[in-house]
Amino acid sequence: MDKKAIYQQTQKVENELTKLKNTISALQATDLEKHGSNYEELSIEAAFKAERLTCQLRMLVYMADFTGKSDYLKHAAEAQRIHISLNNGVLSVTLPALFPKRKIKSNTAFLHEPLNYALQEFVRKQSIPLYQYCTVCFIQIYDRRLSKKRIRDYDNLEFKQILDVITTYALIDDSGQFCDLHHMTELGEEDHTVIHIMEKSAFPKWLATKLPLKIHRKMREFFGRKSDLCKIRGSSLISSWFLISKG
């Protein structure tokens, strides 16, 4: 055990913690209504500083090696609530957060390392198909209690690095020759991301199971409470359903 190296690492942690505290103080002093853009920048900066801090603390675990890296990553995956399942040939990966903007530099090891471990363990315990010609569907789920202005364009989000990790275990290749990408946005109880991987031939049937639920939610949002929906009759309901399903 290199005591000098460990001490130097603790200094890095302390410095990063000081920076995080300063950013949080600035965040607390920012008026969200008057300076919304500043609030967004500071909150993102604070989140990324926290991610870097986590990675630096992990290094202390790895350097001391008291519990072992794999044992730590197991608990990290559980703490982040990374969940992997395989149902009817569809591999699903649930991640604890929304993806960052492409323009923002982020230390994605915060998520990649536990995800890589979780996939490795899943493959070790359960045989999964190696998808050759597949469709990968990214579903960004936003907390419905927060402003819908938070919902971003898909081309502004960073999906590539997460897909690279998944490709290692489940895909022949993630190039356009073998892999199609599909993006969806939903509202839910909390922010998170779900990724579904399936053969291209299975995608139309899978998508058909998702669209009726999405259309129903749009109808509920448009018409209001369920009791109000029941008052609409005949062609009015059919026409409204058609228009919303196209929206």
Short mmCIF file of N, CA, C and O in Angstrom, two decimals, residues 9 27 63 115 123 177 211:
data_model
loop_
_atom_site.label_atom_id
_atom_site.label_comp_id
_atom_site.label_asym_id
_atom_site.label_seq_id
_atom_site.Cartn_x
_atom_site.Cartn_y
_atom_site.Cartn_z
N GLN A 9 -4.21 11.25 -3.16
CA GLN A 9 -5.57 11.05 -3.67
C GLN A 9 -6.61 11.68 -2.74
O GLN A 9 -7.59 12.25 -3.20
N LEU A 27 -25.33 27.96 -6.36
CA LEU A 27 -26.64 27.47 -6.81
C LEU A 27 -27.74 27.93 -5.86
O LEU A 27 -28.82 28.35 -6.29
N MET A 63 -7.12 1.60 -4.61
CA MET A 63 -5.72 1.69 -4.17
C MET A 63 -5.51 0.91 -2.88
O MET A 63 -4.49 0.23 -2.71
N LEU A 115 -22.17 -0.04 -14.67
CA LEU A 115 -22.94 -0.67 -15.75
C LEU A 115 -22.17 -1.83 -16.36
O LEU A 115 -22.74 -2.90 -16.61
N VAL A 123 -24.45 -11.48 -17.74
CA VAL A 123 -24.05 -12.44 -18.77
C VAL A 123 -23.47 -13.70 -18.13
O VAL A 123 -23.65 -14.82 -18.64
N GLN A 177 -24.77 -0.50 -40.20
CA GLN A 177 -24.97 -1.71 -41.00
C GLN A 177 -25.72 -2.78 -40.21
O GLN A 177 -26.49 -3.56 -40.77
N LEU A 211 -47.10 2.15 -28.16
CA LEU A 211 -47.84 3.30 -28.69
C LEU A 211 -49.23 3.47 -28.08
O LEU A 211 -49.62 4.59 -27.77
#
